[in-house]
Structure formats: structure tokens, C-alpha cells
């Protein structure tokens, strides 16, 4: 035994190193994700036996008006979130100066990033409060009355997504600041000599160099928009009348509150498929970037 | 540098610039400042409708002690520590091991394993909710801190592996050749070559995963039920439901929840930012 170990330790030890993480991750994350697809083919209350129903859950989903509301809201989230990369870039451009005192100002911009989404939800609940909130204060200055955003079915999704945009912009800003630090000084200098300034400098000299960071910022933002759950759960619980729900939240509701785990799993599977295509696109982009760097 | 640096000698320009940025920061953090302001206001004042005027009386101490004495926030806070600290340690250990192997021991299928770690980490938590919840129920871990610890270690290991692999791969190859020439076993290499060199990466990773886990809300409500195990995020949301009219208390509790990650961020800013940009893959 001891001899066997000594002779083989050069491949045995690495294998043993890899296994705990790999097993845990495969069992809890990967196998569970695959199992969701399996559960979606059943009717299940979460406790008793599962009954095979084939694609019945999906057929029901196709006729469920709520499903289309969720899907539409996910798209709204996505569109609103697309503001995060340009706004993050704008903030990064504003603060990218090395002046005394700038470091602390810069880091103040990052604060929303480290807040829990529940915190952001509570904070913005306070902003949107129709009687005493910050928004009402601002409207009041003009003698107007603020709309009750969160209890209005036309506005709720926009209000929640706008609140979620706050930390997302901060995240994009961090990425772009890192990108700005890695700009090629010679190109910028050459651009200046050629008289490129302002918008033209940004458009033709700076942005092309930020394309990789921009790609990461967009990808992370897309994924962030698709996995939105916390903010909806905290700010509106999908209401009013299910108008602000998203796929993730609808799945949670169907499973935990209505005990329809099979149906919930079907919604999760739809989300899964949408997500996988984005992840594949992202990984493809990353590998391409890594190759071009090497 | 871009945009063009503001010159050191242009005093007025610099002052104007700093002033403008300060104004933008203030607007940017206005929602948070509003909550901070509310958290030091007395309940009588709120009742009387003084929401935005200068507080007549500062109730900072009263409000924050009320959070401790009249709500279960302290319990939730301890729960969060009980969940977060072991999870972070677990993630650091597992990902150092996996990152080391995946970066230094090329074998067939190594890239596939790596891609699985990274890809899995991107999946929205909701996709695996039903089976993970079921798994924890069957293991008897549901509604215990262990359910959250196990899940967070598993999930964050995906991201952390990417992080550690990239970091260890960037270490100079000569070190590893020298270790091999000396006849060091993989374990000795790990202990005497890798671990001392990856300390900065571990620091960055520790703060990042701490923040992610501390801030998690979804799994907190999916895997726990009772107040005895609930972390701060779930606790805060419940509190908000119960104390609807006491905005000052809710605000104080909100600040209390936000404090650990914010303090940690300001203490170890450099590590946090480098971690975030290096592992930008995180959603």
C-alpha cells in the first residue's frame, strides 16, 4: 500500500486535491440543475411521489398568460440594464483623475456594489414611498405629486429594475476604471498629436481599446438582468397582480407557495435554456479573448 | 492617461472638478443618505411628518439599541457570521486545491472540468432551487445553518476555482520546475510554493466571497425558515414587514446589515477591487 502510494503519488495527490471541490460542485450545482429538467416532466407537490406527465407542464406554460408577463418583464429588465455599461463608462470617465482626495471619492461610488440586494430594495422602497419618500420630496419641490410607482402595474417593473440598476452601474464602473488603467498611452498620445479630442478621441482611440472590458460588462449585465429575483421579492413580491414578476420569481412562487414543483421546474428549465445560450456566448468570447492575448 | 489629467498647478480647475465630483457622489448616494438620516430620527418626529427637515433630536443611540433590544437582528447577525465565516474558509481551501491542480497538472478533460466550474457558476440560483432544497430536506439539513454553508461552499467554489486557477497559472513556471527538481511532492509544492505566494489572491477572494455570501437573500429564504437560523438579509425583510410604521428602526437595521461588507470594503479596498476585476466573470 505504502509502496503503491509512493510510486503513484504524483498523479494520486492532484486527483485527491481535485476531488472534494469537484464532487461537491457537481453534486450540488450541476446535478441539481440537470435534475430540474427531469422534475419539470413530472407533477410533484414537493413531498409525495412524482407523477410522470411528460411535456404537460410545458403545454400549460405555453397557455399561461402569467408566463408571458414574466418573460416580457425579463426583457424589460434586460433593456433597462443595458443602460448600466454606458453609464458605468461615463462615471468611470468622470472620476478617472489622479488628484489628492479622489481615491476616497472614487470608492464612495462603489458603495452600492457591496450592499445586499435586500438593502438596496429597502433603500429604494424608501425612495419610492409615495407619501414621504425621496421621490415625493423631489416632486413636491415642483408642486407635483409623485406616482405610487410600486403599486402601479404600469410602473412597478420599471421602478424595480431602475433600483437594481444602481449597483449594476457601479459594477460596470469598476470594470471600466480597470480598463482605463490599461489603455495604451502611445496611442492616446498619438491621437492627441493628430488633434483627436473629446468625442472623436473616445470613439476612435479609447473605445476600441475597451472592447474587451465592454464585452465583459455587457455579458455580466445580461446575466445579472436574467437572474433578477431578490429585488422583485423584496420590493413588490411580483405585484400588483403579478405585473412585476419575472421568470425566477414566478418559479419560486409556483413551487414554494402553490406546491407545484413540477410546474416551477418547467419555468426554471426555460430560464436555464435562455441562460445557457448566454453563458455559451460569453465563454466563447472569453476563450477568444484569451487566445488573442496569448 | 485618459481623460486628459487635470494639471497639478491649475488650482481653480482642480477645485471645480473636485466640487463637481463631490456633488455627483452626493446625488449617487442620496438614497442611502436618506436612509441614514431616517435611522437617526425619533419616532415622534416621523409621526409628526418631519421626514426631511433637520432632526430636532438625534435618536441615533435609541434607534440602534432598539434594533438590538426589540428585534431579533442580533440573532440574525450572529447567524450570518456562523454561515459566512465557515463558508468562506471552505471555499478558500477547496478552490486553492482545485485551482492548483487545474493550472499545474495538465490532463485530458482538465479544460472541460474547468468550463463546468465556470459555467455552473453563472447559472441563476433559481435554476437549481427545487433539487437543492429537496437535497437539503433529505439530508436533514433544511432549516439549519449547514444547509446554507454546504450550498455556498459548493456554489462559490465554481467562481473561486476560476479565480485561483488564473492566479496560480500566472506564477512563474521556474518555481514549479525547481520544486520538481528538488523532488518535492505535489503536497509539498502546494504547501511551500503555492500557498505562500497566493496570499494576496486569497485575501481578495475572501472579501469577495464574504460579500457574496453575506448579501445572499435567495438561499436564505429557500433553505431556512426559523428565526434561529435566518441570516440578516432574510431577517431584515421580515422586520420590514413587521415594523411598517417604524421607519427609523427599519432604517437602523438596514444600516446594521450593510455595515460589515461596507467596512470590509473600505478596509481592504485594493483587494476587493482587484478581485472583482480579475474575476469579472461574477454576476
Coordinates of C-alpha atoms in Angstrom, one line a residue:
Chain A
X1 CA 0.0 0.0 0.0
X2 CA 2.7 2.4 1.1
X3 CA 4.8 1.5 -1.9
X4 CA 1.8 1.9 -4.2
X5 CA 1.3 5.3 -2.8
X6 CA 4.9 6.4 -3.2
X7 CA 5.0 5.2 -6.8
X8 CA 1.8 6.9 -7.8
X9 CA 1.7 9.9 -5.6
X10 CA 2.5 12.2 -8.5
X11 CA -0.9 11.7 -10.0
X12 CA -2.8 10.5 -7.0
X13 CA -2.3 13.6 -4.9
X14 CA -3.5 16.0 -7.6
X15 CA -6.5 13.8 -8.1
X16 CA -7.3 13.8 -4.4
X17 CA -6.9 17.6 -4.3
X18 CA -9.3 18.0 -7.1
X19 CA -12.0 15.6 -5.9
X20 CA -13.6 17.3 -2.9
X21 CA -14.3 20.5 -4.8
X22 CA -15.3 18.7 -7.9
X23 CA -17.6 16.3 -6.2
X24 CA -19.3 18.9 -4.1
X25 CA -19.8 21.2 -7.1
X26 CA -21.0 18.5 -9.4
X27 CA -23.5 17.1 -6.9
X28 CA -24.9 20.3 -5.5
X29 CA -24.8 22.6 -8.5
X30 CA -24.5 20.6 -11.8
X31 CA -26.6 17.6 -10.9
X32 CA -29.2 19.7 -9.3
X33 CA -29.5 21.9 -12.4
X34 CA -29.9 18.8 -14.6
X35 CA -32.4 17.3 -12.1
X36 CA -34.6 20.4 -12.6
X37 CA -35.1 19.4 -16.2
X38 CA -36.2 15.9 -15.0
X39 CA -38.6 17.2 -12.4
X40 CA -40.2 19.5 -15.0
X41 CA -41.5 16.4 -16.7
X42 CA -43.5 15.5 -13.5
X43 CA -46.3 16.7 -11.4
X44 CA -45.0 17.0 -7.9
X45 CA -46.0 18.7 -4.7
X46 CA -42.5 18.6 -3.2
X47 CA -43.1 15.9 -0.7
X48 CA -45.0 12.9 -2.1
X49 CA -44.3 10.8 -5.2
X50 CA -43.6 12.3 -8.6
X51 CA -46.1 11.6 -11.3
X52 CA -44.8 11.5 -14.9
X53 CA -46.7 13.9 -17.1
X54 CA -44.3 14.3 -20.0
X55 CA -44.4 17.7 -21.5
X56 CA -47.8 18.6 -19.9
X57 CA -46.1 21.3 -17.7
X58 CA -44.7 23.0 -20.8
X59 CA -48.0 22.8 -22.6
X60 CA -49.7 24.5 -19.6
X61 CA -46.9 27.1 -19.6
X62 CA -47.5 27.9 -23.2
X63 CA -51.1 28.8 -22.3
X64 CA -50.3 30.7 -19.1
X65 CA -50.7 34.4 -19.5
X66 CA -48.6 35.0 -16.4
X67 CA -45.7 33.3 -18.1
X68 CA -45.7 35.8 -20.9
X69 CA -45.9 38.6 -18.4
X70 CA -42.8 37.2 -16.7
X71 CA -41.0 36.8 -20.0
X72 CA -41.9 40.3 -21.1
X73 CA -40.6 41.7 -17.7
X74 CA -37.4 39.8 -18.1
X75 CA -36.9 41.5 -21.4
X76 CA -37.8 44.9 -19.9
X77 CA -35.1 44.2 -17.2
X78 CA -32.6 43.4 -19.9
X79 CA -33.3 46.6 -21.8
X80 CA -33.1 48.8 -18.7
X81 CA -30.0 47.0 -17.6
X82 CA -28.3 47.8 -20.9
X83 CA -28.0 51.4 -19.6
X84 CA -25.5 50.1 -17.0
X85 CA -22.4 49.7 -19.2
X86 CA -22.6 53.2 -20.8
X87 CA -23.5 54.8 -17.5
X88 CA -20.7 52.9 -15.8
X89 CA -18.3 54.1 -18.5
X90 CA -19.5 57.7 -18.1
X91 CA -18.9 57.6 -14.4
X92 CA -15.5 56.0 -14.8
X93 CA -14.5 58.7 -17.3
X94 CA -15.7 61.4 -14.8
X95 CA -13.6 60.1 -11.9
X96 CA -10.5 58.8 -13.7
X97 CA -8.2 61.5 -12.4
X98 CA -5.2 61.2 -10.0
X99 CA -5.8 64.1 -7.7
X100 CA -5.5 64.0 -3.9
X101 CA -8.8 63.0 -2.3
X102 CA -10.0 61.3 -5.5
X103 CA -9.4 57.8 -4.1
X104 CA -12.0 58.3 -1.4
X105 CA -14.5 59.9 -3.7
X106 CA -14.0 57.0 -6.2
X107 CA -14.6 54.4 -3.6
X108 CA -17.8 56.1 -2.4
X109 CA -19.1 55.4 -5.9
X110 CA -18.6 51.7 -5.3
X111 CA -20.7 51.5 -2.1
X112 CA -23.9 50.3 -3.8
X113 CA -21.9 47.4 -5.1
X114 CA -21.3 45.9 -1.7
X115 CA -24.8 46.4 -0.4
X116 CA -27.1 43.4 -0.2
X117 CA -29.9 43.4 -2.8
X118 CA -32.3 43.4 0.2
X119 CA -30.6 46.6 1.4
X120 CA -31.0 48.1 -2.0
X121 CA -34.6 47.1 -2.0
X122 CA -35.3 48.6 1.3
X123 CA -33.4 51.8 0.4
X124 CA -35.4 52.2 -2.8
X125 CA -38.6 51.3 -1.1
X126 CA -37.9 54.4 0.9
X127 CA -37.1 56.4 -2.2
X128 CA -40.4 55.4 -3.9
X129 CA -42.6 55.8 -0.8
X130 CA -45.5 57.9 -2.2
X131 CA -46.1 59.9 0.9
X132 CA -42.7 60.6 2.4
X133 CA -40.2 59.2 0.0
X134 CA -37.3 60.9 -1.6
X135 CA -39.2 60.9 -4.9
X136 CA -42.1 62.7 -3.4
X137 CA -39.8 65.2 -1.9
X138 CA -38.4 66.0 -5.3
X139 CA -41.8 66.1 -7.0
X140 CA -43.0 68.2 -4.1
X141 CA -40.4 70.8 -4.9
X142 CA -42.2 71.4 -8.2
X143 CA -45.6 71.3 -6.5
X144 CA -46.4 67.9 -8.1
X145 CA -47.4 64.6 -6.6
X146 CA -45.2 61.5 -7.1
X147 CA -46.8 58.5 -8.6
X148 CA -47.0 55.4 -6.3
X149 CA -44.6 53.6 -8.6
X150 CA -44.6 50.2 -6.8
X151 CA -48.3 49.8 -6.6
X152 CA -48.9 50.8 -10.2
X153 CA -48.9 47.9 -12.6
X154 CA -47.6 50.0 -15.4
X155 CA -44.6 51.3 -13.5
X156 CA -43.7 48.6 -11.0
X157 CA -41.3 46.6 -13.2
X158 CA -39.5 49.8 -14.4
X159 CA -39.2 51.1 -10.8
X160 CA -37.7 47.8 -9.5
X161 CA -35.3 47.4 -12.4
X162 CA -34.2 51.0 -12.1
X163 CA -33.4 50.4 -8.5
X164 CA -31.4 47.3 -9.4
X165 CA -29.5 49.3 -12.0
X166 CA -27.8 51.3 -9.2
X167 CA -25.4 48.6 -8.1
X168 CA -25.0 47.3 -11.6
X169 CA -23.8 50.7 -12.8
X170 CA -21.2 50.7 -10.0
X171 CA -20.0 47.3 -11.1
X172 CA -19.6 48.4 -14.7
X173 CA -17.8 51.5 -13.5
X174 CA -15.2 49.3 -11.6
X175 CA -14.7 47.3 -14.8
X176 CA -14.2 50.3 -17.0
X177 CA -11.9 52.0 -14.5
X178 CA -9.7 48.9 -14.7
X179 CA -9.9 49.1 -18.4
X180 CA -8.9 52.8 -18.5
X181 CA -5.9 52.0 -16.4
X182 CA -4.7 49.6 -19.1
X183 CA -5.0 51.9 -22.1
X184 CA -2.1 52.2 -24.4
X185 CA -0.5 55.6 -23.6
X186 CA 1.3 55.8 -27.0
X187 CA -2.0 55.5 -28.9
X188 CA -3.6 58.2 -26.8
X189 CA -0.6 60.4 -27.2
X190 CA -0.6 59.9 -31.0
X191 CA -4.3 60.7 -31.1
X192 CA -3.6 63.9 -29.2
X193 CA -0.9 64.8 -31.7
X194 CA -3.3 64.2 -34.5
X195 CA -5.7 66.6 -32.9
X196 CA -8.3 64.0 -31.8
X197 CA -10.2 65.4 -28.8
X198 CA -13.4 64.8 -26.9
X199 CA -15.9 62.6 -28.6
X200 CA -13.7 61.7 -31.5
X201 CA -10.9 60.6 -29.2
X202 CA -13.3 58.5 -27.2
X203 CA -14.9 57.0 -30.2
X204 CA -11.9 56.2 -32.3
X205 CA -9.0 55.7 -29.9
X206 CA -10.3 54.8 -26.5
X207 CA -13.4 52.7 -27.1
X208 CA -11.7 50.2 -29.4
X209 CA -9.2 49.5 -26.7
X210 CA -12.0 49.0 -24.2
X211 CA -13.8 46.5 -26.3
X212 CA -12.8 43.5 -24.2
X213 CA -13.9 45.2 -20.9
X214 CA -17.0 46.3 -22.6
X215 CA -17.8 42.8 -23.7
X216 CA -17.4 41.6 -20.1
X217 CA -19.5 44.4 -18.7
X218 CA -22.3 43.7 -21.2
X219 CA -22.2 39.9 -20.5
X220 CA -22.2 40.4 -16.7
X221 CA -25.1 42.8 -17.1
X222 CA -27.2 40.5 -19.3
X223 CA -26.7 37.7 -16.8
X224 CA -27.5 40.0 -13.9
X225 CA -30.7 41.0 -15.6
X226 CA -31.8 37.5 -16.2
X227 CA -31.2 36.2 -12.7
X228 CA -33.1 39.1 -11.1
X229 CA -35.1 37.8 -8.2
X230 CA -34.2 39.5 -4.9
X231 CA -35.3 42.9 -5.8
X232 CA -38.7 41.7 -7.1
X233 CA -39.1 39.6 -4.0
X234 CA -38.3 42.4 -1.7
X235 CA -39.9 45.4 -3.4
X236 CA -43.1 44.1 -4.9
X237 CA -43.4 40.3 -4.4
X238 CA -44.3 40.2 -8.1
X239 CA -47.3 42.5 -7.6
X240 CA -49.5 44.3 -8.2
X241 CA -51.5 41.4 -9.6
X242 CA -48.3 39.6 -10.9
X243 CA -47.5 42.6 -13.1
X244 CA -43.9 42.9 -11.9
X245 CA -42.9 39.2 -11.7
X246 CA -40.1 37.7 -13.6
X247 CA -39.4 34.1 -14.6
X248 CA -37.3 33.4 -11.5
X249 CA -39.9 34.8 -9.2
X250 CA -42.8 33.1 -10.8
X251 CA -40.9 29.8 -10.5
X252 CA -40.3 30.5 -6.8
X253 CA -44.0 31.3 -6.2
X254 CA -45.4 28.3 -8.1
X255 CA -43.0 26.0 -6.2
X256 CA -42.9 27.4 -2.6
X257 CA -46.4 28.9 -2.3
X258 CA -48.5 26.7 -4.6
X259 CA -46.6 23.5 -4.1
X260 CA -46.3 23.0 -7.9
X261 CA -42.7 21.9 -8.0
X262 CA -43.0 20.3 -11.5
X263 CA -44.5 23.4 -13.0
X264 CA -41.9 25.6 -11.2
X265 CA -39.2 23.3 -12.6
X266 CA -40.6 23.8 -16.1
X267 CA -40.2 27.6 -15.7
X268 CA -36.7 27.1 -14.3
X269 CA -35.9 25.0 -17.3
X270 CA -37.0 27.8 -19.7
X271 CA -34.7 30.2 -17.7
X272 CA -32.0 27.6 -17.9
X273 CA -32.2 27.3 -21.7
X274 CA -32.1 31.1 -22.1
X275 CA -29.2 31.3 -19.7
X276 CA -27.2 28.5 -21.3
X277 CA -27.2 30.3 -24.6
X278 CA -25.9 33.5 -23.0
X279 CA -23.3 31.6 -21.0
X280 CA -22.1 29.8 -24.1
X281 CA -21.8 33.1 -25.9
X282 CA -19.9 34.5 -23.0
X283 CA -17.5 31.6 -22.6
X284 CA -16.9 31.6 -26.4
X285 CA -16.0 35.3 -26.2
X286 CA -13.7 34.8 -23.2
X287 CA -11.8 32.0 -24.9
X288 CA -11.4 34.0 -28.0
X289 CA -10.1 36.9 -25.9
X290 CA -7.7 34.6 -24.0
X291 CA -6.4 33.2 -27.3
X292 CA -5.8 36.6 -28.9
X293 CA -3.9 37.6 -25.7
X294 CA -1.7 34.6 -25.7
Chain B
X1 CA -3.9 58.8 -19.3
X2 CA -7.4 59.4 -20.5
X3 CA -9.3 61.6 -19.9
X4 CA -6.5 64.2 -20.0
X5 CA -5.2 64.7 -16.5
X6 CA -6.1 67.9 -14.7
X7 CA -2.8 69.7 -14.2
X8 CA -1.4 70.0 -10.7
X9 CA -0.9 73.7 -11.0
X10 CA -4.4 74.5 -12.2
X11 CA -5.8 75.1 -8.8
X12 CA -9.2 76.6 -9.7
X13 CA -9.9 73.9 -12.3
X14 CA -9.0 71.2 -9.7
X15 CA -11.2 72.7 -7.1
X16 CA -14.1 73.0 -9.5
X17 CA -13.6 69.4 -10.6
X18 CA -13.4 68.0 -7.1
X19 CA -16.5 70.0 -6.2
X20 CA -18.4 68.7 -9.2
X21 CA -17.5 65.1 -8.5
X22 CA -18.5 65.5 -4.8
X23 CA -21.9 66.7 -6.0
X24 CA -22.2 63.7 -8.3
X25 CA -21.3 61.4 -5.4
X26 CA -23.8 63.0 -3.1
X27 CA -26.6 62.5 -5.7
X28 CA -25.4 59.0 -6.4
X29 CA -25.6 58.1 -2.7
X30 CA -28.7 60.2 -2.0
X31 CA -30.9 57.1 -1.4
X32 CA -28.5 55.7 1.1
X33 CA -28.0 59.1 2.8
X34 CA -31.8 59.4 3.1
X35 CA -31.9 56.1 4.9
X36 CA -29.1 57.1 7.2
X37 CA -30.8 60.3 8.0
X38 CA -34.0 58.4 8.9
X39 CA -32.1 56.0 11.1
X40 CA -31.2 58.8 13.5
X41 CA -34.6 60.4 13.6
X42 CA -37.0 59.8 16.5
X43 CA -40.3 58.1 16.0
X44 CA -42.3 61.1 17.3
X45 CA -40.8 63.2 14.6
X46 CA -41.6 60.7 11.9
X47 CA -45.2 60.5 13.3
X48 CA -45.4 64.3 13.1
X49 CA -44.3 64.1 9.5
X50 CA -40.9 65.6 9.8
X51 CA -39.2 63.3 7.3
X52 CA -36.8 65.6 5.6
X53 CA -36.2 68.5 7.9
X54 CA -33.2 68.7 10.2
X55 CA -33.8 66.3 13.1
X56 CA -34.9 68.2 16.2
X57 CA -33.5 65.5 18.3
X58 CA -30.9 62.9 17.4
X59 CA -32.1 59.4 18.2
X60 CA -29.1 57.5 16.9
X61 CA -28.5 55.6 20.1
X62 CA -32.1 55.0 20.9
X63 CA -32.9 53.6 17.4
X64 CA -29.9 51.4 17.2
X65 CA -30.3 50.0 20.7
X66 CA -34.0 49.4 19.8
X67 CA -32.8 47.2 16.9
X68 CA -30.8 45.1 19.3
X69 CA -33.3 45.0 22.1
X70 CA -36.6 44.9 20.4
X71 CA -35.9 42.9 17.3
X72 CA -34.1 39.6 16.6
X73 CA -31.5 41.4 14.5
X74 CA -28.6 40.5 16.8
X75 CA -29.5 36.8 16.4
X76 CA -29.7 37.2 12.6
X77 CA -26.4 38.9 12.6
X78 CA -24.8 36.0 14.6
X79 CA -26.4 33.5 12.2
X80 CA -24.9 35.4 9.3
X81 CA -21.5 35.1 10.8
X82 CA -22.0 31.5 11.6
X83 CA -22.9 30.9 8.0
X84 CA -20.5 33.2 6.2
X85 CA -17.2 32.5 8.1
X86 CA -17.1 28.7 7.6
X87 CA -18.3 29.1 4.1
X88 CA -15.5 31.4 3.2
X89 CA -12.9 29.2 4.8
X90 CA -14.3 26.2 2.9
X91 CA -14.3 28.0 -0.4
X92 CA -10.7 29.1 0.1
X93 CA -9.5 25.6 0.9
X94 CA -11.3 23.8 -1.9
X95 CA -10.6 26.4 -4.6
X96 CA -6.9 26.5 -3.8
X97 CA -6.8 22.8 -4.3
X98 CA -8.8 22.7 -7.5
X99 CA -7.1 25.9 -8.9
X100 CA -3.7 24.4 -8.2
X101 CA -4.5 21.1 -9.9
X102 CA -6.3 22.7 -12.9
X103 CA -3.4 25.2 -13.5
X104 CA -0.4 23.0 -12.9
X105 CA -1.3 19.4 -13.8
X106 CA -2.5 19.3 -17.4
X107 CA -4.5 16.2 -18.0
X108 CA -7.1 15.2 -20.5
X109 CA -10.5 16.7 -19.6
X110 CA -8.9 19.4 -17.4
X111 CA -10.4 22.1 -19.6
X112 CA -13.8 20.5 -19.6
X113 CA -13.8 20.4 -15.8
X114 CA -12.7 24.0 -15.7
X115 CA -15.5 25.0 -18.1
X116 CA -18.0 23.2 -15.9
X117 CA -16.9 25.1 -12.8
X118 CA -17.1 28.4 -14.6
X119 CA -20.3 27.7 -16.5
X120 CA -22.1 26.3 -13.4
X121 CA -21.2 29.4 -11.5
X122 CA -23.2 31.5 -14.0
X123 CA -26.4 29.6 -13.6
X124 CA -29.1 31.6 -11.9
X125 CA -29.6 30.2 -8.4
X126 CA -33.2 29.7 -9.2
X127 CA -32.5 27.0 -11.8
X128 CA -31.2 24.6 -9.1
X129 CA -33.6 25.7 -6.3
X130 CA -36.0 22.8 -6.3
X131 CA -33.4 19.9 -6.3
X132 CA -31.1 21.7 -3.9
X133 CA -33.9 22.4 -1.5
X134 CA -35.0 18.7 -1.8
X135 CA -31.5 17.5 -1.3
X136 CA -31.2 19.5 2.0
X137 CA -34.5 18.2 3.2
X138 CA -33.4 14.7 2.5
X139 CA -30.1 15.2 4.2
X140 CA -31.9 16.6 7.2
X141 CA -30.1 19.9 6.8
X142 CA -33.1 22.0 5.8
X143 CA -33.5 24.9 8.2
X144 CA -30.1 24.6 9.7
X145 CA -27.1 26.8 9.0
X146 CA -25.4 23.8 7.5
X147 CA -27.7 23.8 4.5
X148 CA -26.5 27.3 3.7
X149 CA -22.9 26.5 4.4
X150 CA -22.9 23.5 2.2
X151 CA -24.6 25.3 -0.6
X152 CA -22.5 28.4 -0.5
X153 CA -19.2 26.4 -0.4
X154 CA -20.4 24.4 -3.4
X155 CA -21.6 27.3 -5.4
X156 CA -18.8 29.8 -4.7
X157 CA -16.1 27.1 -5.4
X158 CA -17.1 27.4 -9.0
X159 CA -16.2 31.0 -9.2
X160 CA -13.2 30.7 -6.8
X161 CA -11.7 27.9 -8.9
X162 CA -11.6 30.2 -11.9
X163 CA -10.0 32.9 -9.7
X164 CA -7.4 30.7 -8.1
X165 CA -6.6 28.8 -11.3
X166 CA -5.9 32.1 -13.2
X167 CA -3.7 33.3 -10.3
X168 CA -1.7 30.2 -9.8
X169 CA -1.2 29.8 -13.6
X170 CA 0.3 33.3 -13.6
X171 CA 3.0 32.3 -11.1
X172 CA 6.4 31.8 -12.7
X173 CA 6.9 28.3 -14.0
X174 CA 10.5 28.1 -12.8
X175 CA 9.3 27.8 -9.3
X176 CA 7.5 24.7 -10.1
X177 CA 10.3 23.2 -12.1
X178 CA 12.7 23.9 -9.2
X179 CA 10.3 22.2 -6.8
X180 CA 10.1 19.2 -9.1
X181 CA 13.9 19.1 -9.4
X182 CA 14.2 19.0 -5.7
X183 CA 11.8 16.1 -5.6
X184 CA 9.0 17.9 -3.9
X185 CA 5.7 16.0 -3.8
X186 CA 2.6 17.8 -5.0
X187 CA 1.6 18.3 -1.4
X188 CA 4.9 19.9 -0.5
X189 CA 4.8 22.1 -3.7
X190 CA 1.4 23.3 -2.6
X191 CA 2.4 24.0 0.9
X192 CA 5.8 25.6 0.4
X193 CA 5.5 27.1 -3.1
X194 CA 1.8 27.9 -3.8
X195 CA 0.3 28.8 -0.5
X196 CA 2.9 31.5 0.5
X197 CA 2.6 33.1 -3.0
X198 CA -1.2 33.2 -3.3
X199 CA -1.9 35.1 -0.1
X200 CA -3.0 38.3 -1.9
X201 CA -5.3 36.3 -4.1
X202 CA -6.7 34.5 -1.0
X203 CA -7.3 37.9 0.6
X204 CA -9.2 39.2 -2.4
X205 CA -11.2 36.1 -2.7
X206 CA -12.0 36.0 1.0
X207 CA -13.5 39.5 0.9
X208 CA -15.4 38.9 -2.3
X209 CA -17.0 35.6 -1.2
X210 CA -17.7 37.1 2.2
X211 CA -19.6 39.9 0.5
X212 CA -21.5 37.5 -1.8
X213 CA -22.5 35.1 0.9
X214 CA -23.3 37.8 3.5
X215 CA -25.6 39.5 1.0
X216 CA -27.3 36.4 -0.3
X217 CA -31.1 36.6 0.1
X218 CA -32.4 33.9 -2.2
X219 CA -31.0 30.9 -0.5
X220 CA -31.6 32.4 2.9
X221 CA -35.4 32.3 2.2
X222 CA -35.3 29.0 0.3
X223 CA -33.2 26.9 2.8
X224 CA -34.3 28.4 6.2
X225 CA -37.5 29.0 8.0
X226 CA -37.0 29.7 11.6
X227 CA -35.6 32.9 13.2
X228 CA -33.0 30.8 15.0
X229 CA -31.1 30.2 11.7
X230 CA -32.1 33.0 9.4
X231 CA -29.3 35.3 8.2
X232 CA -29.5 39.1 8.3
X233 CA -30.9 39.6 4.8
X234 CA -33.9 37.4 5.4
X235 CA -34.3 38.8 8.9
X236 CA -34.3 42.4 7.6
X237 CA -37.0 41.7 5.1
X238 CA -39.2 40.1 7.8
X239 CA -38.5 43.0 10.1
X240 CA -39.7 45.4 7.4
X241 CA -43.0 43.6 7.2
X242 CA -43.5 43.7 10.9
X243 CA -42.4 47.3 11.6
X244 CA -44.0 49.0 8.8
X245 CA -44.6 52.3 10.5
X246 CA -41.3 52.4 12.4
X247 CA -39.1 53.5 9.5
X248 CA -36.4 54.8 11.8
X249 CA -35.9 51.3 13.3
X250 CA -36.1 49.6 9.9
X251 CA -33.5 52.1 8.6
X252 CA -31.2 51.5 11.5
X253 CA -31.5 47.8 10.9
X254 CA -30.7 48.3 7.2
X255 CA -27.6 50.2 8.0
X256 CA -26.6 47.5 10.5
X257 CA -27.0 44.8 7.8
X258 CA -24.9 46.8 5.3
X259 CA -22.2 47.6 7.7
X260 CA -19.9 44.5 7.6
X261 CA -19.4 44.4 3.8
X262 CA -19.0 48.2 3.6
X263 CA -16.5 48.3 6.4
X264 CA -14.6 45.4 4.9
X265 CA -14.6 47.1 1.6
X266 CA -13.1 50.3 2.9
X267 CA -10.5 48.4 4.9
X268 CA -9.4 46.2 2.1
X269 CA -10.4 48.2 -0.9
X270 CA -7.4 47.3 -3.0
X271 CA -8.0 43.6 -2.7
X272 CA -11.7 43.9 -3.2
X273 CA -11.4 45.8 -6.5
X274 CA -8.6 43.7 -7.8
X275 CA -10.6 40.6 -7.0
X276 CA -13.7 42.0 -8.6
X277 CA -12.0 42.9 -11.9
X278 CA -10.0 39.8 -12.0
X279 CA -13.0 37.6 -11.5
X280 CA -15.2 39.8 -13.5
X281 CA -17.0 36.8 -14.5
X282 CA -19.1 37.0 -11.4
X283 CA -22.7 38.2 -11.8

